[in-house]
Coordinates of C-alpha atoms in Angstrom, one line a residue:
M36 CA -10.5 13.7 -20.8
Q37 CA -11.8 16.2 -18.3
T38 CA -9.5 18.9 -16.8
V39 CA -10.5 21.4 -14.1
S40 CA -8.8 24.7 -13.5
F41 CA -6.7 25.0 -10.3
S42 CA -4.9 27.7 -8.4
Q43 CA -1.3 27.1 -7.3
S44 CA -1.2 24.8 -4.3
G45 CA 2.2 25.8 -3.1
L46 CA 3.4 22.4 -2.1
T47 CA 7.0 22.7 -0.9
A48 CA 7.6 18.9 -0.8
L49 CA 5.9 16.0 -2.5
P50 CA 4.3 13.3 -0.3
P51 CA 5.3 9.6 -0.3
L52 CA 4.2 7.7 -3.4
A53 CA 2.6 4.3 -3.6
L54 CA 1.5 2.1 -6.5
Y55 CA -2.0 0.5 -6.6
I56 CA -2.6 -2.3 -9.2
H57 CA -6.2 -3.4 -9.9
F58 CA -7.1 -6.9 -11.0
P59 CA -10.8 -6.9 -12.0
W60 CA -11.8 -10.5 -12.1
C61 CA -13.4 -12.8 -9.5
V62 CA -14.6 -16.4 -9.7
R63 CA -18.0 -15.0 -8.7
K64 CA -19.3 -11.6 -7.8
C65 CA -20.3 -11.3 -4.1
P66 CA -23.7 -9.7 -3.5
Y67 CA -22.3 -7.0 -1.1
C68 CA -19.4 -6.0 -3.3
D69 CA -19.3 -2.6 -5.0
F70 CA -15.7 -2.8 -6.2
N71 CA -14.8 -3.0 -9.9
S72 CA -15.0 -6.8 -10.1
H73 CA -16.3 -9.1 -12.8
A74 CA -17.1 -12.8 -12.8
V75 CA -14.7 -14.9 -14.9
K76 CA -16.6 -16.4 -17.9
D77 CA -14.1 -17.6 -20.4
G78 CA -10.8 -17.5 -18.4
V79 CA -8.6 -14.6 -17.5
P80 CA -6.5 -13.0 -20.3
E81 CA -3.5 -13.2 -18.1
V82 CA -0.7 -12.4 -20.5
A83 CA -2.6 -9.6 -22.2
Y84 CA -3.5 -8.0 -18.9
I85 CA 0.0 -8.1 -17.5
D86 CA 1.2 -6.5 -20.8
A87 CA -1.4 -3.8 -20.4
L88 CA -0.4 -3.1 -16.8
I89 CA 3.2 -2.7 -17.8
A90 CA 2.3 -0.4 -20.6
D91 CA 0.0 1.6 -18.3
L92 CA 2.8 2.1 -15.8
E93 CA 5.2 3.1 -18.6
S94 CA 2.9 5.7 -20.1
N95 CA 2.6 7.4 -16.8
L96 CA 6.2 7.5 -15.7
P97 CA 6.6 11.1 -16.7
Q98 CA 4.2 12.1 -13.9
V99 CA 6.2 10.4 -11.2
W100 CA 9.7 10.5 -12.7
G101 CA 12.4 10.4 -10.1
R102 CA 10.1 9.6 -7.2
S103 CA 10.5 6.5 -5.1
V104 CA 7.7 4.0 -4.5
S105 CA 7.2 3.0 -0.9
S106 CA 4.5 0.3 -1.3
I107 CA 2.6 -1.7 -3.8
F108 CA -0.9 -3.1 -3.3
M109 CA -2.4 -5.5 -5.7
G110 CA -6.2 -5.4 -5.2
G111 CA -9.4 -6.5 -6.9
G112 CA -11.3 -8.4 -7.7
T113 CA -9.1 -11.4 -6.9
P114 CA -5.5 -10.9 -7.9
S115 CA -4.6 -14.4 -6.7
L116 CA -6.4 -15.7 -9.8
F117 CA -3.2 -14.8 -11.6
S118 CA -0.2 -17.1 -11.5
A119 CA 2.9 -16.5 -9.5
A120 CA 4.8 -16.4 -12.8
S121 CA 2.7 -13.5 -14.0
M122 CA 3.2 -11.6 -10.7
D123 CA 6.9 -12.2 -11.0
R124 CA 6.9 -10.8 -14.5
L125 CA 4.9 -7.8 -13.4
L126 CA 7.1 -7.0 -10.4
E127 CA 10.3 -7.4 -12.5
A128 CA 8.9 -4.9 -15.0
I129 CA 8.0 -2.5 -12.2
R130 CA 11.5 -2.7 -10.7
A131 CA 13.0 -2.0 -14.1
R132 CA 10.9 1.2 -14.6
I133 CA 10.6 2.9 -11.2
K134 CA 12.7 3.2 -8.0
L135 CA 11.2 0.8 -5.5
N136 CA 12.3 1.3 -2.0
P137 CA 14.4 -1.7 -0.7
D138 CA 12.0 -2.2 2.2
A139 CA 8.8 -1.6 0.2
E140 CA 5.7 -3.3 1.4
I141 CA 4.3 -5.4 -1.4
T142 CA 0.8 -6.7 -0.7
L143 CA -1.4 -9.1 -2.7
E144 CA -5.1 -9.7 -2.0
A145 CA -6.0 -13.4 -2.0
N146 CA -9.1 -15.4 -1.4
P147 CA -9.1 -18.8 0.2
G148 CA -9.6 -21.9 -2.0
T149 CA -7.7 -25.0 -2.9
F150 CA -7.1 -23.6 -6.4
E151 CA -5.0 -20.8 -4.9
I152 CA -3.2 -21.8 -1.8
E153 CA -0.4 -23.7 -3.6
K154 CA 0.6 -20.4 -5.3
F155 CA 1.6 -18.7 -2.0
A156 CA 5.2 -19.9 -2.1
G157 CA 5.5 -18.6 -5.7
Y158 CA 4.1 -15.3 -4.7
K159 CA 6.7 -15.0 -1.9
A160 CA 9.5 -15.9 -4.3
A161 CA 8.3 -13.2 -6.7
G162 CA 8.9 -10.6 -4.1
I163 CA 5.4 -10.2 -2.5
N164 CA 6.0 -9.8 1.2
R165 CA 2.5 -9.3 2.6
L166 CA -0.9 -11.0 2.0
S167 CA -4.4 -9.8 2.6
I168 CA -6.8 -12.7 2.8
G169 CA -10.5 -12.2 2.3
I170 CA -11.9 -14.5 5.0
Q171 CA -15.1 -12.5 5.9
S172 CA -16.4 -15.2 8.2
F173 CA -15.7 -18.7 9.4
N174 CA -19.4 -19.5 9.8
A175 CA -20.8 -21.7 7.0
E176 CA -24.2 -20.0 6.9
H177 CA -22.8 -16.6 6.8
L178 CA -20.3 -17.5 4.1
T179 CA -23.2 -18.8 2.0
A180 CA -25.2 -15.6 2.6
L181 CA -22.2 -13.5 1.5
G182 CA -21.8 -15.5 -1.7
R183 CA -18.2 -16.6 -0.8
I184 CA -16.8 -19.6 -2.7
H185 CA -14.8 -21.0 0.2
N186 CA -15.8 -22.9 3.3
R187 CA -14.4 -22.8 6.9
D188 CA -11.9 -25.6 6.3
E189 CA -10.5 -23.9 3.1
A190 CA -10.2 -20.6 5.0
L191 CA -8.2 -22.2 7.8
R192 CA -6.0 -24.2 5.3
A193 CA -5.3 -21.0 3.3
I194 CA -4.2 -19.2 6.5
E195 CA -2.0 -22.1 7.5
I196 CA -0.3 -22.1 4.2
A197 CA 0.1 -18.3 4.2
A198 CA 1.7 -18.4 7.6
K199 CA 4.3 -20.8 6.4
H200 CA 5.5 -18.4 3.8
F201 CA 4.7 -14.9 5.1
D202 CA 5.4 -13.4 8.5
N203 CA 3.1 -10.5 7.7
Y204 CA -0.5 -11.1 6.6
N205 CA -3.9 -9.5 7.1
L206 CA -7.3 -11.2 7.5
D207 CA -10.5 -9.4 6.4
I208 CA -13.4 -10.1 8.7
M209 CA -17.0 -8.7 8.4
Y210 CA -19.6 -8.3 11.1
A211 CA -23.2 -7.2 11.3
L212 CA -23.9 -9.9 8.7
P213 CA -27.4 -11.2 7.8
K214 CA -29.1 -12.7 10.9
Q215 CA -25.7 -12.7 12.7
T216 CA -25.8 -12.9 16.5
L217 CA -23.4 -11.3 18.9
L218 CA -22.1 -14.8 19.9
E219 CA -21.5 -15.7 16.2
A220 CA -19.6 -12.4 15.6
E221 CA -17.5 -13.2 18.7
A222 CA -16.7 -16.7 17.4
D223 CA -15.5 -15.2 14.2
I224 CA -13.1 -12.8 15.9
D225 CA -11.9 -15.4 18.3
Q226 CA -11.0 -17.7 15.4
A227 CA -9.3 -14.9 13.6
I228 CA -7.2 -14.0 16.6
A229 CA -6.3 -17.7 17.1
C230 CA -5.0 -17.9 13.5
G231 CA -2.0 -15.7 14.5
S232 CA -2.2 -13.0 11.9
T233 CA -0.3 -9.7 12.3
H234 CA -3.1 -7.5 11.1
L235 CA -6.9 -7.7 11.1
S236 CA -9.5 -5.6 9.2
A237 CA -13.0 -5.7 10.7
Y238 CA -15.6 -4.3 8.4
H239 CA -19.2 -3.5 9.2
L240 CA -21.3 -4.9 6.4
T241 CA -23.0 -2.0 4.5
L242 CA -25.5 -2.1 1.7
E243 CA -23.7 -0.3 -1.0
P244 CA -25.5 1.1 -4.1
N245 CA -25.2 -1.0 -7.3
T246 CA -25.0 -4.3 -5.4
L247 CA -27.4 -7.2 -5.2
F248 CA -27.8 -6.7 -1.4
H249 CA -28.8 -3.1 -2.1
R250 CA -31.5 -4.2 -4.5
Y251 CA -32.7 -7.1 -2.3
P252 CA -31.7 -6.1 1.3
P253 CA -31.2 -9.1 3.7
A254 CA -32.2 -9.0 7.3
L255 CA -29.3 -7.3 9.2
P256 CA -28.7 -6.8 12.9
D257 CA -30.1 -3.5 14.2
D258 CA -27.9 -0.5 15.0
D259 CA -27.6 -1.4 18.7
L260 CA -26.6 -5.0 18.1
A261 CA -24.1 -3.8 15.4
A262 CA -22.6 -1.3 17.9
D263 CA -22.3 -4.1 20.5
M264 CA -20.4 -6.2 17.9
Q265 CA -18.1 -3.3 17.2
E266 CA -17.3 -2.8 20.9
M267 CA -16.8 -6.5 21.5
I268 CA -14.4 -6.7 18.5
E269 CA -12.4 -3.7 19.7
A270 CA -12.1 -5.0 23.2
K271 CA -11.1 -8.5 22.2
L272 CA -8.5 -7.3 19.7
A273 CA -7.0 -4.9 22.3
A274 CA -6.7 -7.7 24.8
A275 CA -5.0 -9.8 22.1
G276 CA -2.3 -7.1 21.6
F277 CA -3.7 -5.5 18.5
E278 CA -3.6 -1.7 18.2
H279 CA -6.8 -0.1 16.8
Y280 CA -5.1 2.5 14.5
E281 CA -7.7 3.1 11.9
T282 CA -11.5 2.9 11.7
S283 CA -11.5 -0.8 10.6
A284 CA -7.8 -1.7 11.0
F285 CA -6.0 -3.4 13.9
A286 CA -2.3 -4.3 13.9
K287 CA 0.3 -6.0 16.0
S288 CA 3.3 -3.8 16.9
G289 CA 5.2 -2.7 13.8
R290 CA 2.6 -4.3 11.4
R291 CA 0.4 -1.4 10.4
S292 CA -0.4 -1.5 6.7
Q293 CA 2.1 1.0 5.2
H294 CA 0.2 1.2 1.9
N295 CA -3.1 2.1 3.6
L296 CA -1.4 4.5 6.0
N297 CA -0.2 6.4 2.9
Y298 CA -3.8 6.8 1.8
W299 CA -5.0 7.9 5.2
Q300 CA -2.1 10.4 5.5
F301 CA -3.1 11.9 2.2
G302 CA -0.1 10.6 0.4
D303 CA 0.1 10.0 -3.4
Y304 CA -0.7 6.9 -5.3
L305 CA -0.4 5.9 -8.9
G306 CA -3.2 3.5 -9.9
I307 CA -2.9 1.2 -12.9
G308 CA -5.4 -1.4 -14.1
A309 CA -9.0 -1.5 -15.0
G310 CA -11.0 1.1 -12.9
A311 CA -7.9 2.1 -10.9
H312 CA -7.8 5.6 -9.3
G313 CA -4.8 7.6 -8.6
K314 CA -3.8 10.9 -6.8
I315 CA -0.6 12.6 -7.8
S316 CA 0.9 15.8 -6.4
F317 CA 3.0 18.3 -8.2
H318 CA 4.4 21.5 -6.7
D319 CA 1.6 23.6 -8.3
K320 CA -1.3 21.2 -8.4
I321 CA -2.8 17.9 -7.2
I322 CA -4.5 15.7 -9.8
R323 CA -6.8 12.7 -9.6
Q324 CA -7.1 10.1 -12.3
A325 CA -9.5 7.3 -13.1
R326 CA -9.1 4.5 -15.7
F327 CA -11.8 2.8 -17.7
K328 CA -13.5 0.1 -15.6
Q329 CA -14.6 -2.6 -18.0
P330 CA -11.7 -5.0 -18.5
S331 CA -12.3 -5.3 -22.3
E332 CA -12.5 -1.6 -22.7
Y333 CA -9.4 -1.0 -20.5
L334 CA -7.4 -3.5 -22.6
A335 CA -8.6 -1.9 -25.9
K336 CA -7.8 1.6 -24.6
M337 CA -4.3 0.6 -23.5
A338 CA -3.7 -1.0 -26.9
A339 CA -4.4 2.4 -28.3
G340 CA -2.1 4.1 -25.9
S341 CA -3.9 5.2 -22.8
A342 CA -6.7 4.0 -20.5
I343 CA -7.2 7.1 -18.5
Q344 CA -10.9 8.0 -18.6
T345 CA -10.8 11.2 -16.5
E346 CA -8.1 13.4 -15.1
E347 CA -8.9 16.4 -13.0
I348 CA -7.1 18.9 -10.9
I349 CA -8.5 18.9 -7.3
E350 CA -9.9 22.4 -6.6
K351 CA -8.3 24.2 -3.7
S352 CA -11.7 24.5 -2.0
A353 CA -12.0 20.7 -1.9
L354 CA -8.6 19.9 -0.4
P355 CA -9.5 20.4 3.3
F356 CA -12.4 17.9 3.0
E357 CA -10.2 15.4 0.9
F358 CA -7.5 15.7 3.6
M359 CA -9.9 15.2 6.5
L360 CA -11.8 12.4 4.8
N361 CA -8.6 10.3 5.0
T362 CA -6.7 11.5 8.1
L363 CA -9.7 11.4 10.5
R364 CA -10.0 7.7 9.8
L365 CA -6.9 7.3 11.9
T366 CA -7.6 7.0 15.6
G367 CA -4.5 8.9 16.3
G368 CA -5.4 11.7 13.9
F369 CA -2.7 13.8 12.4
P370 CA 0.1 16.3 13.2
I371 CA -1.1 19.8 12.4
A372 CA 1.9 20.5 10.2
L373 CA 0.8 17.6 7.9
F374 CA -2.2 19.6 6.7
T375 CA -0.1 22.3 5.1
E376 CA 2.6 19.8 4.0
R377 CA 0.0 17.7 2.0
T378 CA -2.4 20.4 0.8
G379 CA -0.3 23.6 0.5
L380 CA -2.9 25.4 2.5
P381 CA -2.6 27.3 5.8
M382 CA -4.2 25.7 8.9
T383 CA -6.4 28.8 9.1
K384 CA -8.4 27.3 6.3
I385 CA -9.9 24.7 8.7
I386 CA -9.3 26.1 12.2
H387 CA -13.0 27.3 12.5
E388 CA -14.3 23.8 11.6
I389 CA -11.8 22.1 14.0
E390 CA -12.9 24.3 16.9
R391 CA -16.5 23.6 16.2
A392 CA -15.9 19.9 16.1
C393 CA -13.9 20.2 19.4
A394 CA -16.8 22.0 21.0
E395 CA -19.2 19.2 19.9
G396 CA -16.9 16.6 21.4
L397 CA -16.0 15.1 18.0
L398 CA -12.3 16.2 18.0
E399 CA -9.6 17.0 20.4
R400 CA -6.5 19.1 19.7
D401 CA -3.4 20.6 21.2
L402 CA -0.8 22.9 19.7
H403 CA 0.7 20.1 17.6
H404 CA -2.0 17.4 16.9
V405 CA -5.6 16.8 16.0
K406 CA -7.5 13.6 16.5
P407 CA -11.0 12.2 16.7
T408 CA -12.5 11.5 20.1
L409 CA -14.2 8.2 20.8
K410 CA -17.4 10.0 20.0
G411 CA -15.9 11.3 16.7
Q412 CA -14.8 7.7 15.8
R413 CA -18.3 6.4 16.5
F414 CA -19.9 9.3 14.4
L415 CA -17.3 9.6 11.8
N416 CA -19.7 10.6 9.0
V417 CA -21.1 13.4 11.1
L418 CA -17.5 14.6 11.8
M419 CA -16.6 14.5 8.1
E420 CA -19.6 16.7 7.3
R421 CA -18.0 19.5 9.3
F422 CA -15.4 19.9 6.6
L423 CA -17.5 19.7 3.4
P424 CA -16.8 22.6 1.1
E425 CA -19.6 25.2 1.0

C-alpha cells in the first residue's frame, strides 16, 4: 500500500459523503468502454460478491464513522445483472452499518434487455429510487457499431417498464458515433425527450486508451459536425425544459443527480467493489483509495481482509487542480467559499490562475462566484490546464 506525505489541510468541516458500489461484470464488453468491466463467462458469483461488498464496507467503517451518507450509486459494468434479492440484501446490510439519510438518492445503472426489465419492480421494493439506463442510441446500425446487446424495441420497452416503477430516471445517450449524421443524432435526442425521463446524459463518444475502438478507430464525425450535434442537443433539451447543469448532464427541475453533484462539488465518496475509487477527507488530510480491479483478485483480497490496492494522501499542491477538475464541469461553477471549505486552502492559491482564465474569456467571476463562460465550457480541457500544478 502506497502512502504519500501530506501537510495539514486545515479542513474545518467535512464535506458530504456518498457511497459508490462497483459491479464489474457485463454480458459483453463494449468496444468504446474503458471502465472496469468484464464479460460474463461462467455466470456471476452473486452471493460471494455481495458478501465481499458487505465486508469491504465494514472494514472501512472506521474511516467514515459517524458520518451520514447522502447518496448511493451502483455502477459498472452492469449492476442490473444482479437480482433484486441481492440488491435488497446489500442495501439492508448498508443501512445496518452506516447512517443513510432518509431522503438519500439511491441509483442503479441498468441496461435494456428482456432479461432485466422484469427486475425493476423488485429494485424499487429494495429501496432503489433512481435508475440510470444505458440506451446510447435508438438507431439499429449505431447500436450494432457500439456493441450493444439490445435493440430499439428493447430500449423503449425497458424505459416503459422503468417509468411505471420510478418517477426519477436517467437515460444515457451518446453522439458523434461512427458514421452518424446530424439528422440521426437529432432523431436519437428527440426519441429520448419523448420517453419522458427526468434526466438525460449526452456523451460525446471518445476513443479511450485500452479499448477496442482505440486500437481499431472507426470513422467518426469531424469536429465541426460533432460541435453541431452538441449545439443541437443543448438547444433541443433547453426547449424541452431540461437544465444544462454539467458538461454532459441535463435535468428537469429538481432532478439533478445528487450523487454526481457531490463528485462535481468535490465532496467525499467511499468506493467499494472491484476497481472502485474513493476520496475521503479528514480534518488534517484528504486521502484517495483504489481497490484491486480484477474481480477474482478483489474477491481473494477481501477474503484475506482488505482489497485496497493503493491509498495515498493528496498533496496540498495538487488540491487546486483536483477541485477545479470537478467544479468547472458545472455550468454554474462554484461559490468562492467552497474552495476553502473543500480543500482547506486560501483562495489566494488560485486567484492568479482565475484572473488569467477570466482575461482569456474562459471564466467569469464576481465577489462570490466563479463559473466557466460558454467558451470555457466548449474548451474545458484548455481551461483545466490553467490549474495544473507546476
